[in-house]
Coordinates of C-alpha atoms in Angstrom, one line a residue:
M1 CA 0.0 0.0 0.0
R2 CA 3.0 2.4 0.1
L3 CA 2.3 3.3 -3.6
L4 CA -1.1 4.7 -2.6
I5 CA -0.4 6.2 0.8
D6 CA 3.0 7.7 0.3
S7 CA 2.2 9.6 -2.9
P8 CA 1.6 13.3 -1.9
A9 CA -0.3 13.9 -5.1
I10 CA -2.7 11.1 -4.4
L11 CA -3.1 11.9 -0.7
S12 CA -3.8 15.5 -1.3
Q13 CA -6.4 14.7 -3.9
A14 CA -7.9 12.1 -1.6
L15 CA -8.5 14.7 1.1
T16 CA -11.0 16.4 -1.1
R17 CA -13.3 13.5 -0.2
P18 CA -14.6 13.1 3.4
I19 CA -11.6 11.9 5.3
L20 CA -13.4 9.3 7.3
D21 CA -14.8 7.7 4.2
F22 CA -11.4 7.6 2.5
V23 CA -9.8 6.0 5.5
R24 CA -12.5 3.4 5.8
R25 CA -12.0 2.5 2.1
V26 CA -8.2 2.3 2.4
L27 CA -8.4 0.2 5.5
A28 CA -10.9 -2.1 3.9
L29 CA -8.7 -2.5 0.9
V30 CA -5.6 -3.3 3.0
V31 CA -7.6 -6.1 4.6
L32 CA -8.7 -7.4 1.3
L33 CA -5.2 -7.3 -0.2
A34 CA -3.8 -9.0 2.9
A35 CA -6.3 -11.7 2.7
A36 CA -5.6 -12.2 -1.0
C37 CA -1.9 -12.4 -0.4
G38 CA -2.5 -14.9 2.3
S39 CA -4.4 -17.0 -0.1
G40 CA -1.6 -16.9 -2.7
A41 CA -3.3 -14.4 -5.0
C42 CA -1.0 -11.5 -4.0
S43 CA 1.3 -11.9 -7.0
L44 CA -1.7 -11.8 -9.4
I45 CA -3.1 -8.6 -7.8
L46 CA 0.3 -6.8 -7.7
N47 CA 2.0 -8.1 -10.8
G48 CA -0.7 -9.6 -13.0
E49 CA -0.8 -12.7 -15.1
D50 CA 2.4 -13.7 -16.9
S51 CA 1.7 -13.1 -20.6
R52 CA 4.9 -14.4 -22.1
R53 CA 5.0 -17.2 -24.7
K54 CA 6.9 -20.4 -23.9
N55 CA 9.3 -22.1 -26.3
V56 CA 9.7 -19.3 -28.8
V57 CA 12.0 -20.3 -31.6
G58 CA 13.2 -18.8 -34.9
S59 CA 14.9 -15.6 -35.9
L60 CA 12.5 -13.7 -38.1
F61 CA 13.2 -10.5 -36.0
T62 CA 16.2 -9.7 -33.9
D63 CA 16.4 -7.1 -31.1
V64 CA 19.1 -4.6 -32.1
T65 CA 18.0 -1.8 -29.8
K66 CA 21.3 -1.4 -28.1
A67 CA 23.3 -1.4 -31.3
S68 CA 20.9 0.9 -33.0
G69 CA 21.6 3.9 -30.8
V70 CA 17.9 4.6 -30.1
K71 CA 17.7 5.5 -26.5
F72 CA 14.3 6.5 -25.4
R73 CA 11.8 5.6 -22.7
F74 CA 8.2 7.0 -22.6
H75 CA 7.2 8.5 -19.4
G76 CA 4.1 10.3 -18.2
D77 CA 2.9 11.7 -14.9
I78 CA 0.0 9.3 -14.2
M79 CA -0.4 10.7 -10.6
D80 CA -1.3 14.1 -12.0
A81 CA -2.5 13.6 -15.6
K82 CA -4.2 10.2 -14.9
L83 CA -5.8 9.0 -18.2
I84 CA -3.6 11.0 -20.6
P85 CA -0.3 9.1 -19.9
T86 CA -2.1 5.7 -20.2
M87 CA -2.5 6.5 -24.0
G88 CA 1.3 6.4 -24.5
G89 CA 3.0 7.8 -27.5
G90 CA 3.5 7.1 -31.2
A91 CA 6.4 6.2 -33.3
A92 CA 6.7 7.5 -36.9
L93 CA 9.2 7.1 -39.7
A94 CA 10.3 9.3 -42.6
D95 CA 13.4 10.4 -44.4
F96 CA 13.5 14.0 -43.2
D97 CA 16.9 15.0 -44.6
G98 CA 16.6 13.5 -48.1
D99 CA 19.5 10.9 -47.9
G100 CA 17.1 8.0 -48.5
N101 CA 17.3 6.6 -45.0
L102 CA 14.3 6.4 -42.7
D103 CA 14.6 8.6 -39.6
L104 CA 12.5 8.2 -36.5
V105 CA 10.5 10.4 -34.1
L106 CA 9.3 9.0 -30.8
V107 CA 6.6 11.0 -29.0
Q108 CA 7.1 11.9 -25.3
Q109 CA 5.0 13.5 -22.6
V110 CA 5.5 15.6 -19.4
K111 CA 7.6 13.8 -16.8
K112 CA 6.5 15.9 -13.8
A113 CA 3.4 18.0 -14.3
S114 CA 3.9 20.4 -11.3
K115 CA 7.4 21.3 -12.5
W116 CA 6.2 21.6 -16.0
R117 CA 3.6 24.2 -15.0
K118 CA 6.0 26.1 -12.8
A119 CA 8.5 26.2 -15.7
G120 CA 6.0 27.8 -18.1
H121 CA 4.7 24.6 -19.6
T122 CA 8.2 23.3 -20.6
Q123 CA 10.7 20.9 -19.3
P124 CA 14.3 19.9 -20.1
L125 CA 14.7 18.9 -23.8
A126 CA 16.1 15.6 -22.8
D127 CA 12.7 14.7 -21.4
C128 CA 10.8 15.7 -24.6
T129 CA 9.9 14.1 -27.9
R130 CA 13.1 12.9 -29.6
L131 CA 14.2 12.9 -33.2
F132 CA 16.7 10.2 -34.4
R133 CA 18.6 10.5 -37.7
N134 CA 19.4 7.3 -39.5
R135 CA 23.1 7.1 -40.3
G136 CA 22.4 4.8 -43.3
D137 CA 23.2 1.5 -41.7
G138 CA 20.3 1.1 -39.4
T139 CA 22.0 3.0 -36.5
F140 CA 20.7 6.3 -35.3
E141 CA 22.0 9.5 -33.7
D142 CA 19.8 11.7 -31.6
V143 CA 19.6 15.1 -33.4
T144 CA 16.8 16.6 -31.4
E145 CA 18.9 19.5 -30.0
R146 CA 20.2 20.7 -33.4
S147 CA 17.0 20.0 -35.4
G148 CA 14.8 22.6 -33.9
V149 CA 12.1 20.1 -33.0
V150 CA 11.0 21.2 -29.5
A151 CA 7.9 19.2 -28.4
C152 CA 7.8 19.3 -24.6
G153 CA 4.1 19.0 -23.8
W154 CA 1.4 16.3 -23.5
G155 CA 2.3 14.7 -26.8
V156 CA 0.5 11.6 -28.0
S157 CA 0.8 11.3 -31.8
A158 CA 3.1 12.3 -34.7
M159 CA 2.6 12.5 -38.4
W160 CA 5.2 13.0 -41.2
A161 CA 3.8 14.6 -44.4
D162 CA 5.1 17.0 -47.0
L163 CA 2.7 19.8 -46.3
D164 CA 4.2 22.4 -48.6
N165 CA 5.2 20.1 -51.5
D166 CA 8.9 21.0 -51.4
G167 CA 10.0 17.3 -51.3
F168 CA 10.8 17.2 -47.6
P169 CA 8.3 15.7 -45.1
D170 CA 7.2 18.1 -42.3
L171 CA 6.2 17.1 -38.8
V172 CA 3.0 17.5 -36.8
I173 CA 2.8 16.5 -33.1
G174 CA -0.7 15.9 -31.8
N175 CA -1.2 16.9 -28.1
A176 CA -3.7 16.0 -25.5
G177 CA -5.6 19.2 -24.8
D178 CA -2.9 21.6 -25.8
P179 CA -2.3 23.1 -29.2
N180 CA -0.7 20.8 -31.7
L181 CA 2.8 21.6 -32.9
V182 CA 3.7 22.1 -36.5
F183 CA 7.3 22.0 -37.8
R184 CA 8.3 23.0 -41.3
N185 CA 11.2 20.9 -42.7
K186 CA 13.7 23.5 -44.0
G187 CA 15.5 20.8 -46.1
D188 CA 18.9 21.2 -44.4
G189 CA 18.3 18.9 -41.4
T190 CA 16.6 21.5 -39.3
F191 CA 13.0 22.5 -38.7
E192 CA 11.1 25.8 -38.1
K193 CA 8.1 25.9 -35.7
M194 CA 5.2 27.3 -37.6
E195 CA 2.7 29.5 -35.7
A196 CA -1.0 30.1 -36.3
T197 CA -1.3 27.6 -39.1
G198 CA -4.8 26.5 -38.3
L199 CA -3.6 23.0 -37.5
E200 CA -3.1 23.7 -33.8
G201 CA -6.5 22.5 -32.9
G202 CA -6.1 22.6 -29.1
K203 CA -8.1 19.4 -28.5
F204 CA -7.1 15.9 -27.7
T205 CA -5.6 14.9 -31.1
I206 CA -4.6 11.3 -31.7
G207 CA -5.6 10.6 -35.2
L208 CA -3.6 12.6 -37.8
M209 CA -4.2 12.3 -41.5
A210 CA -3.1 14.2 -44.7
L211 CA -5.0 14.0 -48.0
D212 CA -6.0 16.2 -50.9
I213 CA -9.7 16.6 -50.4
D214 CA -10.5 18.8 -53.5
G215 CA -7.8 17.9 -56.1
D216 CA -6.0 21.2 -56.0
G217 CA -2.7 19.6 -55.3
L218 CA -2.4 21.0 -51.8
P219 CA -2.3 18.6 -48.8
D220 CA -5.2 19.1 -46.4
V221 CA -5.2 17.7 -42.9
Y222 CA -7.8 15.9 -40.8
L223 CA -7.5 16.0 -37.0
G224 CA -9.1 13.1 -35.2
N225 CA -9.9 14.2 -31.7
Y226 CA -10.5 11.9 -28.7
L227 CA -12.0 12.9 -25.3
E228 CA -13.1 16.2 -23.8
T229 CA -10.3 16.6 -21.3
D230 CA -6.8 18.1 -20.8
S231 CA -4.0 17.9 -18.3
L232 CA -5.4 20.6 -16.1
R233 CA -8.8 19.0 -15.8
E234 CA -7.2 15.6 -15.2
S235 CA -5.1 17.0 -12.4
K236 CA -8.2 18.4 -10.6
A237 CA -10.0 15.1 -10.8
P238 CA -10.0 13.0 -7.5
A239 CA -7.1 10.6 -7.5
T240 CA -9.5 7.8 -6.7
S241 CA -11.8 8.5 -9.6
F242 CA -10.1 6.1 -12.0
M243 CA -12.3 7.4 -14.8
T244 CA -12.8 5.4 -18.0
P245 CA -13.2 6.7 -21.5
D246 CA -16.9 6.0 -21.2
E247 CA -17.2 8.8 -18.6
Y248 CA -15.9 11.5 -21.0
K249 CA -17.7 13.3 -23.9
G250 CA -16.2 12.8 -27.3
Q251 CA -14.7 15.6 -29.3
D252 CA -15.7 16.5 -32.8
N253 CA -13.1 16.1 -35.5
Q254 CA -11.8 18.8 -37.8
M255 CA -11.1 19.0 -41.5
L256 CA -8.6 21.7 -42.4
R257 CA -8.2 22.9 -46.0
N258 CA -4.8 24.0 -47.2
L259 CA -4.9 27.6 -48.4
G260 CA -1.2 27.7 -49.2
G261 CA 1.5 29.7 -47.4
W262 CA 1.3 27.4 -44.3
K263 CA -2.3 28.4 -43.6
W264 CA -5.3 26.0 -43.2
A265 CA -8.9 26.9 -42.8
D266 CA -11.6 24.8 -41.0
V267 CA -14.0 23.4 -43.5
T268 CA -15.4 20.6 -41.3
D269 CA -19.0 21.5 -41.8
A270 CA -18.7 22.5 -45.4
S271 CA -17.0 19.2 -46.2
G272 CA -19.5 17.1 -44.2
T273 CA -16.8 15.5 -42.0
R274 CA -17.5 16.5 -38.5
D275 CA -18.5 13.1 -37.2
P276 CA -20.2 14.5 -34.1
G277 CA -19.7 12.9 -30.7
S278 CA -17.0 10.5 -31.9
K279 CA -14.0 9.5 -29.8
T280 CA -11.5 9.2 -32.6
I281 CA -8.1 7.5 -32.2
G282 CA -7.2 6.7 -35.8
A283 CA -7.8 7.9 -39.4
V284 CA -6.6 6.6 -42.7
A285 CA -6.8 7.9 -46.3
L286 CA -7.7 5.5 -49.1
D287 CA -9.5 5.4 -52.5
Y288 CA -11.7 2.4 -51.7
D289 CA -13.8 2.5 -54.9
G290 CA -11.0 3.4 -57.3
D291 CA -12.6 6.6 -58.7
G292 CA -9.4 8.6 -58.3
K293 CA -10.7 10.7 -55.4
T294 CA -9.4 10.2 -51.8
D295 CA -11.8 8.8 -49.3
F296 CA -11.0 8.1 -45.6
Y297 CA -11.9 5.9 -42.7
V298 CA -12.1 6.9 -39.0
A299 CA -11.6 4.5 -36.0
N300 CA -13.5 5.4 -32.9
D301 CA -13.3 4.2 -29.3
Q302 CA -16.7 2.7 -28.3
W303 CA -18.4 4.7 -31.0
R304 CA -19.4 3.9 -34.5
N305 CA -16.5 3.9 -37.0
T306 CA -17.1 6.1 -40.1
L307 CA -16.2 5.7 -43.8
F308 CA -16.4 9.0 -45.7
H309 CA -16.7 8.9 -49.5
N310 CA -15.3 11.8 -51.5
E311 CA -18.1 13.2 -53.6
G312 CA -15.8 15.7 -55.3
G313 CA -15.2 19.4 -54.8
G314 CA -14.1 18.8 -51.2
V315 CA -17.4 17.4 -50.1
F316 CA -17.8 14.0 -48.4
R317 CA -20.7 11.6 -47.6
D318 CA -20.9 9.2 -44.7
V319 CA -21.3 5.8 -46.3
S320 CA -20.7 3.7 -43.2
D321 CA -24.1 2.0 -43.2
E322 CA -24.3 1.3 -46.9
T323 CA -20.8 -0.2 -47.0
G324 CA -21.0 -2.2 -43.7
T325 CA -18.1 -0.4 -42.1
G326 CA -19.8 1.4 -39.2
F327 CA -20.8 -1.3 -36.8
P328 CA -19.4 -4.9 -36.5
E329 CA -21.8 -7.5 -37.8
E330 CA -21.5 -9.4 -34.5
G331 CA -22.4 -6.7 -32.1
S332 CA -22.2 -9.0 -29.1
V333 CA -18.5 -9.6 -29.7
T334 CA -17.4 -6.5 -27.9
A335 CA -15.8 -5.9 -24.6
F336 CA -18.8 -4.3 -23.1
G337 CA -21.7 -6.0 -24.9
R338 CA -22.3 -3.1 -27.3
K339 CA -22.6 -2.8 -31.0
T340 CA -19.4 -0.8 -31.1
R341 CA -15.8 -1.8 -30.6
S342 CA -12.8 0.2 -29.3
G343 CA -11.0 1.2 -32.5
M344 CA -7.4 2.2 -31.9
G345 CA -4.8 1.4 -34.6
L346 CA -5.6 0.9 -38.2
V347 CA -4.2 0.3 -41.7
A348 CA -5.6 0.3 -45.2
V349 CA -3.9 -2.3 -47.4
D350 CA -4.8 -4.7 -50.2
F351 CA -4.4 -7.9 -48.2
D352 CA -6.0 -10.4 -50.7
G353 CA -4.4 -9.1 -53.9
D354 CA -7.6 -8.0 -55.7
G355 CA -6.3 -4.5 -56.3
R356 CA -8.6 -2.8 -53.7
P357 CA -7.6 -1.6 -50.2
D358 CA -9.0 -3.5 -47.3
L359 CA -9.2 -2.2 -43.7
Y360 CA -7.8 -3.6 -40.4
V361 CA -8.6 -2.0 -37.0
T362 CA -7.1 -3.0 -33.6
N363 CA -9.5 -3.1 -30.6
Y364 CA -9.6 -3.5 -26.9
A365 CA -9.4 -6.8 -24.9
N366 CA -12.2 -9.4 -25.5
E367 CA -12.8 -7.7 -28.9
P368 CA -11.4 -9.2 -32.1
N369 CA -9.5 -6.9 -34.3
T370 CA -11.8 -5.9 -37.2
L371 CA -10.9 -6.9 -40.7
Y372 CA -13.0 -5.6 -43.6
R373 CA -12.5 -7.1 -47.0
N374 CA -13.2 -4.7 -49.8
V375 CA -15.8 -6.2 -52.1
E376 CA -15.6 -4.7 -55.6
G377 CA -15.1 -1.2 -54.3
A378 CA -18.8 -1.0 -53.1
T379 CA -19.1 -2.8 -49.8
F380 CA -16.9 -4.4 -47.1
A381 CA -17.3 -7.9 -45.7
E382 CA -16.3 -8.4 -42.1
S383 CA -13.7 -11.2 -42.3
E384 CA -11.8 -11.4 -39.0
R385 CA -13.4 -14.7 -38.0
E386 CA -12.4 -16.6 -41.1
A387 CA -9.0 -14.8 -41.2
F388 CA -7.9 -15.3 -37.6
G389 CA -9.7 -18.3 -36.3
G390 CA -12.9 -16.9 -34.8
D391 CA -13.1 -17.7 -31.1
H392 CA -9.5 -19.0 -31.3
D393 CA -8.2 -15.6 -32.5
P394 CA -4.9 -15.3 -30.5
V395 CA -5.2 -11.6 -29.9
L396 CA -8.7 -11.8 -28.4
P397 CA -7.9 -11.6 -24.7
L398 CA -5.4 -8.7 -25.1
S399 CA -5.7 -5.0 -25.5
K400 CA -4.4 -4.1 -29.0
W401 CA -2.9 -0.7 -30.0
G402 CA -0.3 -0.2 -32.7
T403 CA -0.4 -2.2 -35.9
A404 CA 1.7 -2.2 -39.1
A405 CA 1.2 -3.8 -42.5
L406 CA 4.6 -5.1 -43.7
D407 CA 5.7 -7.8 -46.1
W408 CA 8.3 -9.2 -43.8
D409 CA 9.2 -12.1 -46.0
N410 CA 8.9 -10.2 -49.4
D411 CA 6.5 -12.8 -50.8
G412 CA 4.3 -10.1 -52.3
K413 CA 1.6 -10.1 -49.6
D414 CA 1.4 -7.6 -46.8
D415 CA 1.5 -9.3 -43.4
L416 CA 0.6 -7.8 -40.0
A417 CA 2.4 -6.9 -36.7
V418 CA 0.3 -6.0 -33.7
S419 CA 1.3 -4.4 -30.4
S420 CA -0.6 -5.2 -27.2
G421 CA -0.7 -3.9 -23.6
Q422 CA -3.2 -3.2 -20.9
I423 CA -4.3 0.3 -19.9
L424 CA -3.4 0.2 -16.2
S425 CA -1.1 -2.0 -14.1
R426 CA -2.8 -4.7 -12.1
L427 CA -2.5 -2.9 -8.8
F428 CA -4.2 0.2 -10.3
T429 CA -6.8 -2.0 -11.9
V430 CA -7.7 -3.5 -8.5
L431 CA -7.8 0.0 -6.9
G432 CA -9.8 1.3 -9.8
G433 CA -12.5 -1.3 -9.5
W434 CA -12.8 -0.6 -5.8
F435 CA -13.2 3.2 -6.0
N436 CA -15.1 3.4 -9.3
P437 CA -17.4 0.5 -10.3
K438 CA -17.1 1.6 -14.0
A439 CA -13.3 1.1 -13.8
K440 CA -13.9 -2.7 -13.9
N441 CA -13.7 -2.1 -17.7
F442 CA -9.9 -1.8 -17.1
A443 CA -9.9 -5.4 -16.0
V444 CA -11.4 -6.9 -19.2
G445 CA -9.4 -9.7 -20.8
E446 CA -6.2 -11.3 -19.7
K447 CA -5.1 -10.2 -16.2
S448 CA -1.8 -8.8 -17.4
Y449 CA -0.3 -5.3 -17.9
A450 CA 2.7 -6.1 -20.1
Q451 CA 1.5 -8.4 -22.8
R452 CA 2.9 -10.5 -25.7
Q453 CA 3.2 -9.0 -29.2
F454 CA 2.1 -10.6 -32.5
L455 CA 3.3 -11.3 -36.0
F456 CA 0.9 -12.7 -38.6
H457 CA 1.7 -14.2 -42.1
N458 CA -0.7 -13.3 -44.9
E459 CA -1.9 -16.4 -46.7
S460 CA -5.0 -14.8 -48.3
A461 CA -6.2 -15.1 -51.9
P462 CA -8.6 -13.0 -54.0
G463 CA -11.9 -13.2 -52.3
T464 CA -10.7 -14.8 -49.1
M465 CA -8.7 -13.7 -46.0
T466 CA -6.4 -15.9 -44.1
F467 CA -3.6 -15.0 -41.6
R468 CA -1.4 -17.4 -39.7
D469 CA 0.0 -16.5 -36.3
V470 CA 3.8 -17.0 -36.6
S471 CA 4.7 -15.1 -33.3
A472 CA 6.1 -18.2 -31.6
D473 CA 8.5 -18.7 -34.6
S474 CA 9.5 -15.0 -34.9
G475 CA 12.5 -14.9 -32.5
D476 CA 12.9 -11.8 -30.4
L477 CA 9.5 -10.4 -31.5
G478 CA 7.8 -13.4 -30.0
R479 CA 9.7 -13.0 -26.7
L480 CA 8.6 -9.4 -26.2
V481 CA 6.3 -8.8 -23.2
I482 CA 5.6 -5.0 -23.0
V483 CA 2.9 -2.5 -22.5
G484 CA 2.6 -1.8 -26.2
R485 CA 1.4 1.4 -27.7
G486 CA 3.1 3.0 -30.8
L487 CA 4.5 0.8 -33.6
S488 CA 6.0 1.5 -37.0
A489 CA 7.5 -0.5 -39.8
G490 CA 10.0 0.3 -42.5
D491 CA 13.4 -0.6 -44.0
L492 CA 15.8 0.9 -41.5
D493 CA 19.1 -0.5 -42.8
G494 CA 18.6 -0.4 -46.5
D495 CA 18.7 -4.2 -47.0
G496 CA 15.3 -4.4 -48.7
K497 CA 13.5 -5.8 -45.6
E498 CA 11.0 -4.0 -43.4
D499 CA 12.0 -3.7 -39.7
L500 CA 10.0 -2.7 -36.6
V501 CA 10.1 0.0 -33.9
F502 CA 8.0 -0.2 -30.7
N503 CA 7.3 2.8 -28.4
P504 CA 5.9 1.0 -25.3
I505 CA 5.1 2.3 -21.8
D506 CA 7.4 1.6 -18.8
V507 CA 10.3 0.2 -20.8
A508 CA 12.7 1.6 -23.4
A509 CA 11.7 1.8 -27.1
I510 CA 12.6 -1.3 -29.0
V511 CA 14.1 -1.7 -32.5
L512 CA 13.8 -5.1 -34.2
R513 CA 15.8 -5.9 -37.3
N514 CA 14.1 -8.1 -39.9
T515 CA 16.4 -11.2 -40.2
A516 CA 13.8 -13.4 -41.9
P517 CA 14.7 -15.4 -45.0
G518 CA 12.9 -14.0 -48.0
G519 CA 12.9 -12.7 -51.5
N520 CA 13.8 -9.5 -53.2
A521 CA 12.0 -6.2 -52.9
L522 CA 11.3 -3.0 -54.9
E523 CA 10.7 0.3 -53.1
I524 CA 9.3 3.5 -54.7
L525 CA 9.1 6.9 -53.0
P526 CA 7.1 9.5 -54.8
V527 CA 8.4 13.0 -54.3
A528 CA 6.8 16.3 -55.2
G529 CA 8.3 17.7 -58.4
A530 CA 8.7 21.1 -60.0
D531 CA 4.9 21.6 -60.2
R532 CA 4.8 21.6 -56.4
K533 CA 1.7 19.4 -56.3
T534 CA 1.2 16.8 -53.6
V535 CA 2.1 13.1 -54.3
L536 CA -0.6 11.9 -51.9
G537 CA -2.8 9.5 -53.9
T538 CA -0.1 8.5 -56.3
R539 CA -0.8 5.0 -57.6
V540 CA 2.1 2.6 -58.4
T541 CA 1.8 -0.8 -59.9
A542 CA 4.7 -3.2 -59.7
G543 CA 4.0 -6.5 -61.6
T544 CA 0.5 -7.4 -60.6
K545 CA 0.5 -5.5 -57.3
M546 CA -0.9 -2.0 -57.0
K547 CA -0.4 0.4 -54.0
E548 CA -1.4 4.0 -53.4
F549 CA 0.9 6.5 -51.6
Y550 CA -0.6 7.9 -48.4
V551 CA 0.6 8.5 -44.9
A552 CA 1.0 5.1 -43.3
P553 CA -1.0 5.1 -40.0
S554 CA -0.7 2.9 -37.0
Y555 CA -1.7 3.9 -33.5
A556 CA -0.8 7.6 -32.8
G557 CA 1.7 7.6 -35.7
G558 CA 1.7 8.5 -39.3
S559 CA 4.8 7.6 -41.4
W560 CA 6.0 8.9 -44.8
L561 CA 7.3 5.6 -46.3
P562 CA 8.3 4.3 -49.7
L563 CA 5.8 1.9 -51.2
H564 CA 7.3 -1.5 -50.6
F565 CA 6.7 -4.4 -53.1
G566 CA 7.9 -7.8 -52.2
L567 CA 9.1 -9.6 -55.4
G568 CA 9.8 -13.1 -54.1
A569 CA 12.4 -14.8 -56.3
A570 CA 11.9 -12.3 -59.1
T571 CA 14.7 -9.8 -59.7
S572 CA 12.7 -7.1 -61.4
A573 CA 9.1 -5.9 -62.0
R574 CA 7.3 -3.9 -64.6
V575 CA 6.3 -0.6 -63.0
T576 CA 3.7 1.9 -64.0
V577 CA 2.6 5.1 -62.2
R578 CA -0.6 7.1 -62.1
W579 CA -0.1 10.5 -60.6
P580 CA -2.9 12.3 -58.6
D581 CA -3.8 14.5 -61.5
G582 CA -4.5 11.3 -63.6
T583 CA -1.4 11.4 -65.8
A584 CA 0.4 8.1 -66.2
E585 CA 4.0 6.9 -66.8
D586 CA 5.4 3.5 -67.8
L587 CA 8.8 3.1 -66.0
G588 CA 9.5 -0.2 -67.7
D589 CA 11.1 -3.2 -66.0
L590 CA 12.9 -2.1 -62.9
P591 CA 15.5 -4.2 -61.0
A592 CA 15.0 -4.9 -57.3
G593 CA 16.1 -1.9 -55.3
A594 CA 14.9 1.4 -53.9
Y595 CA 14.1 4.4 -56.1
R596 CA 13.1 8.1 -55.8
L597 CA 10.3 9.0 -58.2
R598 CA 9.8 12.7 -59.0
K599 CA 7.3 13.7 -61.6
G600 CA 8.9 15.0 -64.8
E601 CA 12.4 13.7 -63.9
A602 CA 14.4 10.6 -64.5
L603 CA 14.1 7.8 -61.9
A604 CA 16.9 8.1 -59.3
P605 CA 18.3 5.8 -56.6
L606 CA 16.5 6.4 -53.3
R607 CA 19.7 6.4 -51.2
V608 CA 22.9 8.2 -51.6
S609 CA 24.6 4.9 -52.3
A610 CA 24.0 3.1 -55.6
V611 CA 20.7 1.3 -56.1
R612 CA 20.9 -2.2 -54.6
R613 CA 20.5 -5.0 -57.1
A614 CA 18.8 -8.3 -56.4
G615 CA 20.6 -11.0 -54.5
G616 CA 20.4 -10.8 -50.7
R617 CA 21.6 -8.6 -48.0

């Protein structure tokens, strides 16, 4: 009980309740805990169930965190900010300096709220969001100090996107209740903080998405907002409240139209995209019906998810009901017996190879992750039961957050990685259930805080969805037991294989190198050309596989990544491109390697070194 009694923050908050009532509750809880410990259940109450896998084999992924140079550990003042730190922080990848290597941003929060407030809402830069530059061999250097990226507030999410079409991805940090931060990439390895852009929002922004809503070539931005709260309101809530997301109002989302000159205007109502009352955690752009206009999908927490169809001219229509993407078909298969699930991370990828993007959404414990198969660009078929084994779905008892689509074996089919972790530690879960009956929701699913992570192999075919759990054969990934949150995938070392970065709670960030056997790969990064038009929505076809270039989401992260095509044993592929304005190019037969594609210019190697040819690492 020292954790509860000795904390000045909790004790001072507790005194706002009648003292006698509080003392009675604490004494009663001490008796219950003592009795439980005496009966052998103490370890379960204090530490939780052991979530680790046994007999993990293989070497598909290898932990290279120490060698990578990535030194980062997410922290948050849960005593003061309560719910906000439980959301963790995102991980996002992009080549910010143009050398062809993927750099990394890891989102951080306030370490000590009282000091942060006294210091004028700032803290030492060492405790803030960190930017890591890739040296080109998969190792990183922390360049936060010299980069100009100063994000020292209640950060949750990050998105890389080329917002001014100069060829360099810019950075947006989504904050919980404070204005978002916008950094312009100056193209020389440094950033300028932009003021009064219209993207600041000031709400609880987790979902960040860039898209061209009206075809004018300028990137617009969608802010997906979560709960009606902020760090000040959280600090004033009784320490024993243990409020759940159900007890907060949702925040309306915002669509911001790019006016040029680093100014965005709110067109939420004019565009029909407000999604009132939603509790948004994720958003992803896609052209689900192939009409050349960008649509988008929104994942909400215990609220109906929403698919918006682009009607043209910057106007959208909610088509969730007619496409079957709003509510799960099996409404009883939710954590709380509702029609809605707890949408968190999401991706939009063509999993079954029919040329149309499908949708995958991670959900809370005792809820399956939702998999929607795109049916001829008109409707979506809920397919998670057939794809993951129904009641035997291995992720079912766990709380799922970050997810990434990656072709880890380069067989031409995008696979899935999923990061899991409970909201509160077991001790706080027990305390929460005692002081707030609604907090029993935190105890849903497996009785663990740190949880095992997942890797799935895609074995789908056109018209069917099948994934096989290969976590136990994945080496160091299968051994991970962490409180998972942010997750991102990309080729960090230039070997043609996609690696993974985790940004969990309570332990250091983790870098996993892809050491799986597999085939060759082709990577294409569209880059804005002399016309200064966005490349968002660029469609690239390599062989028989088509992909569209959008910000790659996860949970609380948006990455600016090359389009990755696994080639298997093939050493080349025929590549064609359709630019967002509808013009097309035939690039001919390209050898396996990584390329930078700029409209109106010759194809160039993506990295400073020569293009890799086929034939291994």
